[in-house]
PDB file of C-alpha atoms in Angstrom:
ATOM      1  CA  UNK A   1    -133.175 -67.912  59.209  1.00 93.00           C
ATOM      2  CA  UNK A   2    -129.979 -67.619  56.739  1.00 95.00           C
ATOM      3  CA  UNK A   3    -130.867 -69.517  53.640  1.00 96.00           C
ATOM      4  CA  UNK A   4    -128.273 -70.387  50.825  1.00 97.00           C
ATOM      5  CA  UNK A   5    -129.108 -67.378  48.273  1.00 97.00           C
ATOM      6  CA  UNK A   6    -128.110 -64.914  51.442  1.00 98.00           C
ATOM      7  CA  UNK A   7    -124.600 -65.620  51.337  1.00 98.00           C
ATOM      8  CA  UNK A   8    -123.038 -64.456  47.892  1.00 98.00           C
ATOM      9  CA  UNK A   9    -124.803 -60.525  48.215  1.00 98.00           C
ATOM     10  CA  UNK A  10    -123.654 -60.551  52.481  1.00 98.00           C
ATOM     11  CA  UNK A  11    -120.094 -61.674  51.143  1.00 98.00           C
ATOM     12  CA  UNK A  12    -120.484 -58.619  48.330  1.00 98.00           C
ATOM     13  CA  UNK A  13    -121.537 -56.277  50.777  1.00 98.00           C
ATOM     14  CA  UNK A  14    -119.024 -57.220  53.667  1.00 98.00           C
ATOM     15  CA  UNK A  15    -116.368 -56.588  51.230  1.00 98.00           C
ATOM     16  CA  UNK A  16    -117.924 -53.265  50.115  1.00 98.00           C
ATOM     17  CA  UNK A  17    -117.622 -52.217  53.656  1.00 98.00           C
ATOM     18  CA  UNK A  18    -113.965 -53.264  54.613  1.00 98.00           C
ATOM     19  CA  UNK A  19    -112.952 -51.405  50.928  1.00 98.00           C
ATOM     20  CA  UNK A  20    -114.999 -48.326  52.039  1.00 98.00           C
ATOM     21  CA  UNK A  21    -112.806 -49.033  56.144  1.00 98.00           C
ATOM     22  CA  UNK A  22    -109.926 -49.338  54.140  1.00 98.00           C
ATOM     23  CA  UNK A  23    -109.923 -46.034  51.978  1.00 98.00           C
ATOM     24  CA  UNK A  24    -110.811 -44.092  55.139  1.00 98.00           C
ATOM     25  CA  UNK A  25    -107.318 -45.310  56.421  1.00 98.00           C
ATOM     26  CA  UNK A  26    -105.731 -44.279  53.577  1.00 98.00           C
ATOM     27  CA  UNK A  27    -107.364 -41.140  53.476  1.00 97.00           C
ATOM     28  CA  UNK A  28    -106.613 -40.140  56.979  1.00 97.00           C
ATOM     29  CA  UNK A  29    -104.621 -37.032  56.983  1.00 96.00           C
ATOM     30  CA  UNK A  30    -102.949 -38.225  60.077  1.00 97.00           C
ATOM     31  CA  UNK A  31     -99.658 -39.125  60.536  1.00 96.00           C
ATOM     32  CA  UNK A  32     -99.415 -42.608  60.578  1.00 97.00           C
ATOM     33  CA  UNK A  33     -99.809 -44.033  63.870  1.00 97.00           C
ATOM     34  CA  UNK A  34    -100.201 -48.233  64.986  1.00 97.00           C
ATOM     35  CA  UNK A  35    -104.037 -46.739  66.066  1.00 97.00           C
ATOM     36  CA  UNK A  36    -105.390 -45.244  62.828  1.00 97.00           C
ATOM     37  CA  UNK A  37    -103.380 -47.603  60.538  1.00 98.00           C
ATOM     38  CA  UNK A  38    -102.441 -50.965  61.777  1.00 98.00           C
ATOM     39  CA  UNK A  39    -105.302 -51.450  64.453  1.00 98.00           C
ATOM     40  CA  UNK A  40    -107.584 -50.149  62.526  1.00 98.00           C
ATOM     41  CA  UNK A  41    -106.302 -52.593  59.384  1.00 98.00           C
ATOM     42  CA  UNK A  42    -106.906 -55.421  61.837  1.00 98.00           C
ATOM     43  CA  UNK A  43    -110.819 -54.342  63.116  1.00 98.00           C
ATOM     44  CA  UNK A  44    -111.685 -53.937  59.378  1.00 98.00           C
ATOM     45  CA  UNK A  45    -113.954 -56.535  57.560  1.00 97.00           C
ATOM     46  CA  UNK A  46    -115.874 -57.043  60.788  1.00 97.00           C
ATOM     47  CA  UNK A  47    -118.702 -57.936  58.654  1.00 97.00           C
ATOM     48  CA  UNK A  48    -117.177 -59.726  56.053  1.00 98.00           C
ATOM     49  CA  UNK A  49    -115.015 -62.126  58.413  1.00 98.00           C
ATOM     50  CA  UNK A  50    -118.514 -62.788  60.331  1.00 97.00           C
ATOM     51  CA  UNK A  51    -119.887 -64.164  56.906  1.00 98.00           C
ATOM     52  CA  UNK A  52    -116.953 -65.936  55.789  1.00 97.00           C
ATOM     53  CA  UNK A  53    -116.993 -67.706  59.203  1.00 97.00           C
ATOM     54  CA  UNK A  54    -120.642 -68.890  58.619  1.00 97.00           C
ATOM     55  CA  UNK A  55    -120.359 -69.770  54.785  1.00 97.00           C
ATOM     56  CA  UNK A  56    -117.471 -72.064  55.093  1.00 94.00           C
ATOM     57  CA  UNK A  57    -118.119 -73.838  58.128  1.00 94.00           C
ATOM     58  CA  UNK A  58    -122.164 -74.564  55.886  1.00 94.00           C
ATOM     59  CA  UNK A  59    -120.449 -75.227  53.095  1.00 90.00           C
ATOM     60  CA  UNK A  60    -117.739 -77.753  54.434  1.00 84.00           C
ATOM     61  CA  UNK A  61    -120.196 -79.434  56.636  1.00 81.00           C
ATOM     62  CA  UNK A  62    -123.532 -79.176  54.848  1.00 84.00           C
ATOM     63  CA  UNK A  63    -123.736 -77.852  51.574  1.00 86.00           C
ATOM     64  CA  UNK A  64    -125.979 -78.261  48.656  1.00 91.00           C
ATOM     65  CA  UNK A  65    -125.468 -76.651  44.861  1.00 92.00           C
ATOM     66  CA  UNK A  66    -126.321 -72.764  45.867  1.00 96.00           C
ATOM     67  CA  UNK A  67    -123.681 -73.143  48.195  1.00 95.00           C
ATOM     68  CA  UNK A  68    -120.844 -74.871  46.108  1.00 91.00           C
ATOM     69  CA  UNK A  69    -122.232 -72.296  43.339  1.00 93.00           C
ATOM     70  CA  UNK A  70    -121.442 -69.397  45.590  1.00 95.00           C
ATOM     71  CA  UNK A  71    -118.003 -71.194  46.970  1.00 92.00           C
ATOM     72  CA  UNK A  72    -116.582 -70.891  43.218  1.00 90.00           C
ATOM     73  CA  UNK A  73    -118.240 -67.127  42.293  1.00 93.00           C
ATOM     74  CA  UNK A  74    -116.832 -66.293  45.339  1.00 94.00           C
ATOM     75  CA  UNK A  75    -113.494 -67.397  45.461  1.00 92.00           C
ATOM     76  CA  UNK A  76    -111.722 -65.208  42.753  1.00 92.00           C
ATOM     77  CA  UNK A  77    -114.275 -62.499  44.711  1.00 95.00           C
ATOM     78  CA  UNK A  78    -111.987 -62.516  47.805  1.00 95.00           C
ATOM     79  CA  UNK A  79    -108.559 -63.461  46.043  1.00 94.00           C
ATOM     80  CA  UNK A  80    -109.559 -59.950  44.074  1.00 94.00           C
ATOM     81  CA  UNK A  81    -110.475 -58.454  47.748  1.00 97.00           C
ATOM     82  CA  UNK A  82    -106.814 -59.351  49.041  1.00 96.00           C
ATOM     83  CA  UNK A  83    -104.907 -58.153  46.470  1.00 95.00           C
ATOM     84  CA  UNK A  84    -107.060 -55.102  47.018  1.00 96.00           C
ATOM     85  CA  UNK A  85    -105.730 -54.170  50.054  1.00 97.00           C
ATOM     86  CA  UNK A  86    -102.435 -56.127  50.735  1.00 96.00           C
ATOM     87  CA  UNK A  87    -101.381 -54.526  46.814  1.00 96.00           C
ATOM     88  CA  UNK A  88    -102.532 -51.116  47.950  1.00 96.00           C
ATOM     89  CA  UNK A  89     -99.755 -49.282  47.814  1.00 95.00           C
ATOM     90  CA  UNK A  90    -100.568 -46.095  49.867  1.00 97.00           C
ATOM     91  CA  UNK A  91    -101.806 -48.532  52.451  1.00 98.00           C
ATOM     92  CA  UNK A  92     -98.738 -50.282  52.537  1.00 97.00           C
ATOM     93  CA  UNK A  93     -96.797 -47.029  52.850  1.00 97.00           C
ATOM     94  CA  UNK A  94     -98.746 -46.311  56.309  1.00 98.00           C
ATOM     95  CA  UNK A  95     -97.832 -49.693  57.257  1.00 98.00           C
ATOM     96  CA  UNK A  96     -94.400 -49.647  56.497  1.00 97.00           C
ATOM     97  CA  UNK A  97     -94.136 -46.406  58.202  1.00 97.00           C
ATOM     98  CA  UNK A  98     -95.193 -47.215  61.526  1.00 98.00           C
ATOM     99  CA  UNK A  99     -92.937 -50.283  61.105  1.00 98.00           C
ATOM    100  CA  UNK A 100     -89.647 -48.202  60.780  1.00 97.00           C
ATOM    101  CA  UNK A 101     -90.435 -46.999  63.966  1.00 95.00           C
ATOM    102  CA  UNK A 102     -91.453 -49.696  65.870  1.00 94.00           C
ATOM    103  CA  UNK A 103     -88.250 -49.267  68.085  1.00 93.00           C
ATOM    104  CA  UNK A 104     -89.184 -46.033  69.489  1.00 94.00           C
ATOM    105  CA  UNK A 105     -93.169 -46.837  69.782  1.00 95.00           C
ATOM    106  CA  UNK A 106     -94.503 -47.598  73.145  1.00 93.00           C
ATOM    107  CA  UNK A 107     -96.517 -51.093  71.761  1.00 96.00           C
ATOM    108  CA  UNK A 108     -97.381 -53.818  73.960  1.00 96.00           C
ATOM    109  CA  UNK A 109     -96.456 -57.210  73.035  1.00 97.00           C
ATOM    110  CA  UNK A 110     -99.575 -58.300  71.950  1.00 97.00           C
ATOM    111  CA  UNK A 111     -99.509 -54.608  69.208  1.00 97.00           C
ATOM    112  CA  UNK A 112     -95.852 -55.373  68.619  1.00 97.00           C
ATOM    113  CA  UNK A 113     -96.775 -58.793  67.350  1.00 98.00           C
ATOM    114  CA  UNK A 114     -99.213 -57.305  65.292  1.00 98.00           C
ATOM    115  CA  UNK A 115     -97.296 -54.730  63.635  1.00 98.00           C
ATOM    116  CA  UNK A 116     -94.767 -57.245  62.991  1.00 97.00           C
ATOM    117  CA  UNK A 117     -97.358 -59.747  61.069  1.00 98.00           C
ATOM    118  CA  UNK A 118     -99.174 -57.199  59.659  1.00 98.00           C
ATOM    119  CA  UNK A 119     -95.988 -55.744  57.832  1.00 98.00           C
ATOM    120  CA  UNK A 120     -94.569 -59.237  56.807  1.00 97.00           C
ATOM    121  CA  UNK A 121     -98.087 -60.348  55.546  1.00 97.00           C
ATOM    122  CA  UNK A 122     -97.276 -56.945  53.300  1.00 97.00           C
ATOM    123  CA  UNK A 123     -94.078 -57.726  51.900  1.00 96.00           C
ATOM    124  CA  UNK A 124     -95.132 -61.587  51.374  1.00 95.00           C
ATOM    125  CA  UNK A 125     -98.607 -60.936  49.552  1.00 95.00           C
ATOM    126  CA  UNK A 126     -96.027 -58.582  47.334  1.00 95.00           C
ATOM    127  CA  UNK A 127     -96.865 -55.171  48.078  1.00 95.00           C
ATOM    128  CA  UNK A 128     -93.246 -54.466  46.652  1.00 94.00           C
ATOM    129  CA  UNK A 129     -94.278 -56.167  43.404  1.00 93.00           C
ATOM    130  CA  UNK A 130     -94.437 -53.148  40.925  1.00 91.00           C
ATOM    131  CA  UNK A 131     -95.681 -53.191  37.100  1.00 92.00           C
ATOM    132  CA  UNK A 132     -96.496 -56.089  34.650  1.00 95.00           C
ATOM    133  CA  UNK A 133     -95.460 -58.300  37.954  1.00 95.00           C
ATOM    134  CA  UNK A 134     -98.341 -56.996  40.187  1.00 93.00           C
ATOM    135  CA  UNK A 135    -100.431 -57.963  37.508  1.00 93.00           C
ATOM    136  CA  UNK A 136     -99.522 -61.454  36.906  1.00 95.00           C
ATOM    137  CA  UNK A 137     -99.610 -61.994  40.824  1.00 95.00           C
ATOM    138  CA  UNK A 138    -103.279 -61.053  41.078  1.00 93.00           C
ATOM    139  CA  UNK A 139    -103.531 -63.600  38.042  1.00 94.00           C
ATOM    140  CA  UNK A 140    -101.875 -66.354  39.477  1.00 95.00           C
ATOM    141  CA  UNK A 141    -104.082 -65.427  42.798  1.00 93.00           C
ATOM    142  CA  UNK A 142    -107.380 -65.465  41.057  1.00 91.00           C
ATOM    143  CA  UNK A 143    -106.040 -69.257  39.750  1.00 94.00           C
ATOM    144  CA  UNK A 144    -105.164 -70.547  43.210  1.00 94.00           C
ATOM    145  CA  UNK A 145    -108.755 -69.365  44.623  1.00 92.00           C
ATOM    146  CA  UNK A 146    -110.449 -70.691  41.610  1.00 91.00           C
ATOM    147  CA  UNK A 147    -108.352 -74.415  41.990  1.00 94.00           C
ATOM    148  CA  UNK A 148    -108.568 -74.241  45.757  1.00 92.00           C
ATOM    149  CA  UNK A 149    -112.612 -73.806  45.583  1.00 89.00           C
ATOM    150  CA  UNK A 150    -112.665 -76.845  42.876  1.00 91.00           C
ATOM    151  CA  UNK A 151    -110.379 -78.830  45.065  1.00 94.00           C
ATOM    152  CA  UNK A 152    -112.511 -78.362  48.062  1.00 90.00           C
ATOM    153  CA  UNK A 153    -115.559 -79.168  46.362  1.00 89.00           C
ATOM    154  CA  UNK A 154    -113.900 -82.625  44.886  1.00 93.00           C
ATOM    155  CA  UNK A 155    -112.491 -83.299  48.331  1.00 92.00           C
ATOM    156  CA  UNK A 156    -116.279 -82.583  49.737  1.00 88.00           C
ATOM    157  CA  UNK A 157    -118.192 -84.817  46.880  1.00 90.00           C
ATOM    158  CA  UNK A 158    -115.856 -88.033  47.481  1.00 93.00           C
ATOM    159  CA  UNK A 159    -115.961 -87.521  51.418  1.00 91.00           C
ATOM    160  CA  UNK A 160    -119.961 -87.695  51.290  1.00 89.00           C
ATOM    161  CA  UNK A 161    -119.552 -90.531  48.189  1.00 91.00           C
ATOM    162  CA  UNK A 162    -118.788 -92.932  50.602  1.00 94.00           C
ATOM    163  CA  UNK A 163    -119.986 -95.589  53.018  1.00 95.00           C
ATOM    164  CA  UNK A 164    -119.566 -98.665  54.929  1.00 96.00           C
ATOM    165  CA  UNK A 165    -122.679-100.305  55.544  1.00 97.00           C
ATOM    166  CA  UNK A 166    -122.291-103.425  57.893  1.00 96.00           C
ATOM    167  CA  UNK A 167    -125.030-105.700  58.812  1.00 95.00           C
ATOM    168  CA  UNK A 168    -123.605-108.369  61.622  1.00 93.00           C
ATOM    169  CA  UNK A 169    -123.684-107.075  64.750  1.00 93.00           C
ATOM    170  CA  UNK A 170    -120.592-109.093  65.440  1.00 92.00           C
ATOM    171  CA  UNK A 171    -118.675-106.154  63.329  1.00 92.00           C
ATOM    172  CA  UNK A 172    -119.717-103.421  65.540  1.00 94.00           C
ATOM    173  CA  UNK A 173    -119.861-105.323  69.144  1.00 93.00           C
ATOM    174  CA  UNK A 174    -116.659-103.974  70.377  1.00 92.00           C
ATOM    175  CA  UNK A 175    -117.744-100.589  69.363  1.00 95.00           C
ATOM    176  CA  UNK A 176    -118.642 -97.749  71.768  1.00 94.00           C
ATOM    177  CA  UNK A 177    -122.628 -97.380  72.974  1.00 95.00           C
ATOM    178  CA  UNK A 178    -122.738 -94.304  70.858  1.00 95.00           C
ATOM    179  CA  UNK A 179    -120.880 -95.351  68.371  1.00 96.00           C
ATOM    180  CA  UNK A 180    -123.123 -97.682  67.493  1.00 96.00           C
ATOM    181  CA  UNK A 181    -126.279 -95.822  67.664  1.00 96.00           C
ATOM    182  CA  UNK A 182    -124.434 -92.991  65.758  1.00 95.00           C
ATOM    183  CA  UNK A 183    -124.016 -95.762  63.071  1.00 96.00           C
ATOM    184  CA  UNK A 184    -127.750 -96.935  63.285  1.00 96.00           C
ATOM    185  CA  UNK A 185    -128.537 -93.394  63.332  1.00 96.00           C
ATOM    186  CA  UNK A 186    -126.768 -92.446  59.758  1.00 95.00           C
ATOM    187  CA  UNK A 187    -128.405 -96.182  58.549  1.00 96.00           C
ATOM    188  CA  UNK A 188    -131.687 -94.976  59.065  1.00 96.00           C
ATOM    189  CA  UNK A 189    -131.055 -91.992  57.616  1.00 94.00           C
ATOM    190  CA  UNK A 190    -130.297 -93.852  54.659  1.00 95.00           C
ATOM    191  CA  UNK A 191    -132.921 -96.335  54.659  1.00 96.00           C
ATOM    192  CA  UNK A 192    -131.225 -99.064  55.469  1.00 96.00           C
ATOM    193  CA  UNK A 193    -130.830-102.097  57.923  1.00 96.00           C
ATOM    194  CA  UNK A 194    -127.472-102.428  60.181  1.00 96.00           C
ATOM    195  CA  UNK A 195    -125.397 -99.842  61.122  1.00 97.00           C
ATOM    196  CA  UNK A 196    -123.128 -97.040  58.275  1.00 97.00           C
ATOM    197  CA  UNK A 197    -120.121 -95.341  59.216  1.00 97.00           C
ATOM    198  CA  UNK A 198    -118.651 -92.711  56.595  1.00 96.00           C
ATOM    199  CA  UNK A 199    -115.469 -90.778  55.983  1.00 94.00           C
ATOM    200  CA  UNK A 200    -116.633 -87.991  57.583  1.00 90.00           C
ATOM    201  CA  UNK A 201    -114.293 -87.466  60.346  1.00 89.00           C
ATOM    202  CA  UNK A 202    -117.297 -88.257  63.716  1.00 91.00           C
ATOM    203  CA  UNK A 203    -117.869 -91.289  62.251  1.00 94.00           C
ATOM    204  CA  UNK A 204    -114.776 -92.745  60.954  1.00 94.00           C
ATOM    205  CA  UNK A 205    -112.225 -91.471  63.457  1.00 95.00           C
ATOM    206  CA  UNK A 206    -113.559 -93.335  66.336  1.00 95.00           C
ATOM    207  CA  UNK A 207    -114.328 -95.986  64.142  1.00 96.00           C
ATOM    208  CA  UNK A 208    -110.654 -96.678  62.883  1.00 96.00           C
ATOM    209  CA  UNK A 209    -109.503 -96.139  67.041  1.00 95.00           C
ATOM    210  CA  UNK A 210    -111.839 -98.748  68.510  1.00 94.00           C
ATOM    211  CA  UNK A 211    -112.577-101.281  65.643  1.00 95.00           C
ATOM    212  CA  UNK A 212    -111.284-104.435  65.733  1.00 93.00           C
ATOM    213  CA  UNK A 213    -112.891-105.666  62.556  1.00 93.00           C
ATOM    214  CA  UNK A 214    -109.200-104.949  60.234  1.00 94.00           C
ATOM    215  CA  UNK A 215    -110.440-105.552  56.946  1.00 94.00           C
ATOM    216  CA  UNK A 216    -113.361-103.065  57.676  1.00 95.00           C
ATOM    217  CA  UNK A 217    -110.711-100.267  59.061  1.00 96.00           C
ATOM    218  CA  UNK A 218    -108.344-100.604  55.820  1.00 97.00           C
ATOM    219  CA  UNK A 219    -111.679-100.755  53.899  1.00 96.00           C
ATOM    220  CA  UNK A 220    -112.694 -97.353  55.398  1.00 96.00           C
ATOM    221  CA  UNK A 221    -109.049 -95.731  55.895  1.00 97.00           C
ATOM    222  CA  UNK A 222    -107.692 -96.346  51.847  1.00 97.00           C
ATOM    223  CA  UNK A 223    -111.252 -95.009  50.898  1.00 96.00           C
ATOM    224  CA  UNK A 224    -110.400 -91.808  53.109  1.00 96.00           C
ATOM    225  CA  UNK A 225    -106.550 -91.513  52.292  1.00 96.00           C
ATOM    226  CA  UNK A 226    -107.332 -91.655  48.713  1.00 96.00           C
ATOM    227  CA  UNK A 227    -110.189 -89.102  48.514  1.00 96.00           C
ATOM    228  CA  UNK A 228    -109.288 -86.913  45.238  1.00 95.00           C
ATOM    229  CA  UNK A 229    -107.244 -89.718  43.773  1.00 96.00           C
ATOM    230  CA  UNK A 230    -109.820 -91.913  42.572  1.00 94.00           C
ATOM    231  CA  UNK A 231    -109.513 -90.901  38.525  1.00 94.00           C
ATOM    232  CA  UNK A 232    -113.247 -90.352  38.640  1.00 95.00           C
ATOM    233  CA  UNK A 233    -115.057 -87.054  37.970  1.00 95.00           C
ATOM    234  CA  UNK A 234    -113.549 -85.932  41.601  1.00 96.00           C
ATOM    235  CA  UNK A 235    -110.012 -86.599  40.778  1.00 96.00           C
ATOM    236  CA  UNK A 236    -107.860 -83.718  41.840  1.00 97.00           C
ATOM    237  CA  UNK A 237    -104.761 -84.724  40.340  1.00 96.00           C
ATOM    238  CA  UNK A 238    -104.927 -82.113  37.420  1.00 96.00           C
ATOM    239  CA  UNK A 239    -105.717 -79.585  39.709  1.00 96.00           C
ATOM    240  CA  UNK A 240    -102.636 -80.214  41.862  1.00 94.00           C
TER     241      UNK A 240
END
């Protein structure tokens, strides 16, 4: 029932809500306490973590261009979101008190773990950075998500641009019963005779562990240990 075009206003929304969470924390006349500031940090974004779960396990595994068109709107979108709340600095100051006195709190292990990574995520997202420096950080975090998302899609284009179509059933006889038929299966699929294995990791894992066909499992293995390095219009070497 999801179709592409839902994704990009559910990841607006979910984000909407965790901002709208987040203030409430920050507005809480309460002292701060590990219940009404760093538990209820961590249950924020219910929404938007239930999207991003969806969206990127589509996108990585069966995409199309509405998808890859929301991956890159969205990216800077959530690098944005972050530095919205780990550079929040009357957030932070909740945090950071409830930290100081994380001695003389009665946590469990499990909440004194979380306190603990909850405070150094802080620090090292740089919720200290002050000034002309915060800015330039959410720059240079807008410009990761941006090359990340471009990477991913590169990495995604010349993992599906691939594969290795073989016709003698002498190449595939010491391969698994379901190996085989998974091969047929993806041959078919494609219209074609014999049996195709691809890069994607079902297929070509097995593959490279039972094959005994060698020039087949370099053939396949440099085409997947090179993916991104190919100087085609998928190269990711300026982007790294």
């Amino acid at each position: 029932q999801i179709e592409s075009s839902h994704y990009l206003p559910a990841f607006k929304t979910g984000m909407e809500e965790q901002l709208g969470e987040v203030q409430a924390i920050v507005e809480n006349e309460d002292a701060p306490s590990f219940a009404n500031s760093v538990e209820a940090l961590e249950l924020s974004g219910a929404t938007l973590s239930r999207v991003a779960h969806v969206f990127y396990a589509v996108n990585a595994a069966h995409t199309n261009e509405t998808l890859q068109a929301t991956a890159k709107e969205v990216a800077p979108l959530m690098a944005a979101h972050g530095d919205a709340i780990s550079l929040n600095p009357d957030l932070f100051e909740r945090i950071q008190a409830v930290y100081e006195q994380k001695d003389s709190l009665d946590l469990s292990d499990e909440e004194a773990l979380l306190l603990e990574e909850t405070y150094k995520d802080f620090v090292r997202s740089g919720a200290r950075v002050t000034g002309d420096d915060k800015t330039r950080l959410k720059e240079i975090n807008a410009r990761l998500a941006e090359l990340g998302a471009s990477f991913g899609e590169n990495l995604l284009a010349e993992t599906n641009g691939f594969e290795l179509h073989l016709t003698d059933s002498a190449q595939v006889a010491d391969l698994s019963d379901g190996l085989r038929a998974l091969g047929r299966q993806e041959a078919e699929s494609r219209d074609k005779e014999g049996w195709v294995f691809t890069t994607q990791r079902p297929s070509c894992n097995p593959f490279l562990q039972s094959s005994t066909d060698r020039s087949a499992r370099r053939k396949i293995f440099d085409v997947y240990a090179l993916r991104g390095n190919n100087g085609n219009e998928n190269d990711n070497t300026d982007i790294i």
